[in-house]
Amino acid sequence: SPEDRIRNFSIIAHIDHGKSTLADRLLEITGTVTKEDMKQQLLDSMDIERERGITIKLNTARMNVEEDGKDYVLNLIDTPGHVDFTYEVSRSLAACEGALLVVDATQGVQAQTLANVTLAMEADLEIVPVLNKCDLPSADPDRVCQEIEDVVGIDCSNALQCSAKTGEGVPAIIKSIIDAVPAPTKSEDQKMRLLVFDSFYDNYRGVIAMFRVVDGSISKGQKIRFKNSGKEFLVEEIGIMIGGARRPVQKLAVGEVGYVCANIKTVGDARVGDTIIEAGTEDEVEALPGYTEATPMVFCGLFPSESGDFDAMRSAFEKLSLNDAALFFQPENSVALGLGFRCGFLGVLHMEVVKERLEREYDLDLIVTAPSVEYQLLMKDGTETTIQFANMLPPPIDIAEIREPYCLLEMIVPEEHMGPCMELAVQRRGIYRTTSFLTQGRALLEYEMPMAEMIRDFFAELKSRSRGYASMDYRIIDFRANDLVKLEVDINKTTANPLAQIVHRSRVTEFAKKITKILRDEIPAQQIKVIIQARIGTHIVSSANIKAVRKDVLAKCYGGDITRKKKLLQKQAAGKKRMQAIGKVNVPSEAILAVIKQT
Ligand code: GTP
């Protein structure tokens, strides 16, 4: 049957190990695209990249190959390359039967190699190890094979060696995909079920959803329903992707991979992981497993530096969210920063991408508050809630338990830098799990670590402690109850709301000292004394004062009458007190930002 000739596969790799280069080479060698097309595609892809931003899976492509006189269809299903998109990666892998595990033969296994391979194993894929960059003199494929066997635990006796750059060894990879990756096993006589593994917004066509036909088939003109979102649409066009270009077809059957356009307005209606079924069959057809709602894990406030930009910012957010089902935003009015938004993201990278797009594509100047995670609260009355910002925390007396998200952190570091890297993990409340040694002086370290500690510049710090050699990956595992408290800051007895943070009790003193010091350095001296206090409830943990600059009232007194001098000083003191009572300290917003940035 035709599906015996289909091979659905992904390429998994650590960043820079050559995934895109190998994909290009596969398309070229199979004659799917010519070198000329490739140039054009590169230009187009920059547009698409602009349009699509983060989950760029340009390389999804269908290739036709003849092998031993038989025609095969190879569907390469692209996966996004970053830890924030584990869910999207897992859905792409769920659409495949096999994966090429690409490892740079000059570098060896890295953190994302492991993370991706774990996902591929969970999806029961046939894994074909490929050692890339074998054209380089520093390539050591034998050592790296050993490393893959030791660390990943897959047999490398048939590992392929190639250079994606020169094309050497790539034809053997194509043969290996046909031989090693199983064909889809289902037959066509079941009701339609399609797995959506990617969806993106196109300015002309609305949302385009990429899918794998898991059961049955789909035809143009059919009425479809997204099982989880419950939305129904009429199929306008279905087709296949050939090197970035869409080619319409009439029908796609079981095992095949394609796209659908159906006048869908936002990716929220056609989410990755959803199941497309035929409208009217929802009572008899089950959704495919593995669908999850996008859950933001990292939160921050985004404020326009120019208060007049608020409306422009709202409309930018609305446009971005057409194409980003995981972006969460909600207006907020902050005393210190004015009108802006509270936002939620999948992770720190997602946050940075959105921020950068707002600045670059929408020309907005932004103030970003410190990132925060989500906390689960168990209240004494037995109810549960979640909060994302310290100011949302109810009075401690009502709270039975505060839980914070933990992740499993894997770092690969050169042995000579292990000490400082482990120190960092402990400092950040990491719980040590294991160390395993890779070949040639590298170690894989595993920790369980609070997510809140990871989003505070952890990766940058890890990189600097390993002279740039460490790689890392993480996965959220659970929420755990901890001794977490709200650290607040008062300036002359007035609480500075944007500075409140949720902090683990063990780190309170360190944070409090840092905050009071920054404020003392950043707030200019005033005519009144400024008292800065960092506190938990009523307990003051750290404080700092800024002396008043005195108006030189004594200058008038010619150094003569001492009682007159005293009177004047008293008058001045009274004036100061009044000012203090209303907490009238001129705190520059740079001071607030300095605290937010450095803690
Ligand atoms: P991301 O897109 O960042 O995930 O990286 P990637 O894994 O797709 O890697 P990419 O294909 O962009 O390759 C990274 C770098 O390695 C590029 O500069 C490539 O030109 C280079 N490269 C890829 N394959 C080879 C190879 O076989 N030999 C050599 N010498 N360089 C290669």
mmCIF file of N, CA and C and ligand atoms in Angstrom, residues 13-22 81 132-136 162-166, ligand 1:
data_model
loop_
_atom_site.group_PDB
_atom_site.id
_atom_site.type_symbol
_atom_site.label_atom_id
_atom_site.label_comp_id
_atom_site.label_asym_id
_atom_site.label_seq_id
_atom_site.Cartn_x
_atom_site.Cartn_y
_atom_site.Cartn_z
ATOM 1 N N ALA A 13 19.075 17.906 17.305
ATOM 2 C CA ALA A 13 20.477 18.292 17.479
ATOM 3 C C ALA A 13 20.574 19.395 18.514
ATOM 4 N N HIS A 14 21.770 19.577 19.032
ATOM 5 C CA HIS A 14 22.048 20.754 19.852
ATOM 6 C C HIS A 14 22.232 21.934 18.896
ATOM 7 N N ILE A 15 21.991 23.134 19.387
ATOM 8 C CA ILE A 15 22.167 24.337 18.561
ATOM 9 C C ILE A 15 23.554 24.368 17.936
ATOM 10 N N ASP A 16 23.594 24.677 16.641
ATOM 11 C CA ASP A 16 24.852 24.823 15.885
ATOM 12 C C ASP A 16 25.532 23.518 15.494
ATOM 13 N N HIS A 17 24.910 22.400 15.762
ATOM 14 C CA HIS A 17 25.535 21.141 15.362
ATOM 15 C C HIS A 17 25.272 20.806 13.891
ATOM 16 N N GLY A 18 24.408 21.630 13.244
ATOM 17 C CA GLY A 18 24.282 21.499 11.785
ATOM 18 C C GLY A 18 22.935 21.023 11.269
ATOM 19 N N LYS A 19 21.906 21.168 12.086
ATOM 20 C CA LYS A 19 20.571 20.708 11.686
ATOM 21 C C LYS A 19 20.090 21.374 10.392
ATOM 22 N N SER A 20 20.150 22.701 10.339
ATOM 23 C CA SER A 20 19.641 23.410 9.147
ATOM 24 C C SER A 20 20.482 23.097 7.921
ATOM 25 N N THR A 21 21.786 23.031 8.106
ATOM 26 C CA THR A 21 22.668 22.742 6.966
ATOM 27 C C THR A 21 22.366 21.351 6.417
ATOM 28 N N LEU A 22 22.165 20.387 7.300
ATOM 29 C CA LEU A 22 21.862 19.033 6.840
ATOM 30 C C LEU A 22 20.501 18.997 6.136
ATOM 31 N N GLY A 81 14.135 24.817 18.057
ATOM 32 C CA GLY A 81 15.394 24.425 18.668
ATOM 33 C C GLY A 81 15.638 24.856 20.100
ATOM 34 N N ASN A 132 28.210 14.734 12.412
ATOM 35 C CA ASN A 132 28.360 15.781 11.395
ATOM 36 C C ASN A 132 29.700 16.497 11.546
ATOM 37 N N LYS A 133 30.008 17.279 10.561
ATOM 38 C CA LYS A 133 31.230 18.092 10.511
ATOM 39 C C LYS A 133 32.489 17.216 10.464
ATOM 40 N N CYS A 134 32.360 16.049 9.830
ATOM 41 C CA CYS A 134 33.512 15.160 9.743
ATOM 42 C C CYS A 134 34.566 15.687 8.784
ATOM 43 N N ASP A 135 34.253 16.757 8.066
ATOM 44 C CA ASP A 135 35.275 17.369 7.197
ATOM 45 C C ASP A 135 36.302 18.154 8.001
ATOM 46 N N LEU A 136 35.988 18.484 9.224
ATOM 47 C CA LEU A 136 36.912 19.307 10.017
ATOM 48 C C LEU A 136 38.025 18.449 10.619
ATOM 49 N N CYS A 162 29.142 12.223 8.312
ATOM 50 C CA CYS A 162 28.904 13.074 7.156
ATOM 51 C C CYS A 162 29.479 14.460 7.335
ATOM 52 N N SER A 163 29.440 15.209 6.257
ATOM 53 C CA SER A 163 29.668 16.638 6.325
ATOM 54 C C SER A 163 28.474 17.292 5.651
ATOM 55 N N ALA A 164 27.641 17.917 6.448
ATOM 56 C CA ALA A 164 26.475 18.587 5.872
ATOM 57 C C ALA A 164 26.926 19.729 4.992
ATOM 58 N N LYS A 165 28.130 20.218 5.253
ATOM 59 C CA LYS A 165 28.646 21.338 4.479
ATOM 60 C C LYS A 165 29.015 20.910 3.059
ATOM 61 N N THR A 166 29.788 19.829 2.935
ATOM 62 C CA THR A 166 30.218 19.395 1.606
ATOM 63 C C THR A 166 29.230 18.422 0.957
HETATM 64 P P1 GTP B 1 20.516 26.348 14.860
HETATM 65 O O1 GTP B 1 19.769 26.776 13.632
HETATM 66 O O2 GTP B 1 21.150 27.505 15.595
HETATM 67 O O3 GTP B 1 19.796 25.375 15.715
HETATM 68 O O4 GTP B 1 21.787 25.571 14.342
HETATM 69 P P2 GTP B 1 21.790 24.307 13.433
HETATM 70 O O5 GTP B 1 21.939 23.102 14.270
HETATM 71 O O6 GTP B 1 20.722 24.368 12.435
HETATM 72 O O7 GTP B 1 23.195 24.515 12.749
HETATM 73 P P3 GTP B 1 23.518 25.126 11.321
HETATM 74 O O8 GTP B 1 23.078 24.202 10.245
HETATM 75 O O9 GTP B 1 23.055 26.529 11.277
HETATM 76 O O10 GTP B 1 25.091 25.042 11.391
HETATM 77 C C1 GTP B 1 25.836 25.749 12.353
HETATM 78 C C2 GTP B 1 27.191 26.134 11.775
HETATM 79 O O11 GTP B 1 27.959 24.975 11.480
HETATM 80 C C3 GTP B 1 27.087 26.888 10.454
HETATM 81 O O12 GTP B 1 28.070 27.875 10.448
HETATM 82 C C4 GTP B 1 27.350 25.832 9.405
HETATM 83 O O13 GTP B 1 27.900 26.376 8.235
HETATM 84 C C5 GTP B 1 28.340 24.937 10.120
HETATM 85 N N1 GTP B 1 28.266 23.545 9.633
HETATM 86 C C6 GTP B 1 27.167 22.775 9.559
HETATM 87 N N2 GTP B 1 27.481 21.548 9.095
HETATM 88 C C7 GTP B 1 28.813 21.556 8.886
HETATM 89 C C8 GTP B 1 29.753 20.578 8.401
HETATM 90 O O14 GTP B 1 29.434 19.441 8.081
HETATM 91 N N3 GTP B 1 31.056 20.951 8.347
HETATM 92 C C9 GTP B 1 31.471 22.194 8.687
HETATM 93 N N4 GTP B 1 32.773 22.472 8.578
HETATM 94 N N5 GTP B 1 30.631 23.129 9.134
HETATM 95 C C10 GTP B 1 29.319 22.821 9.220
#
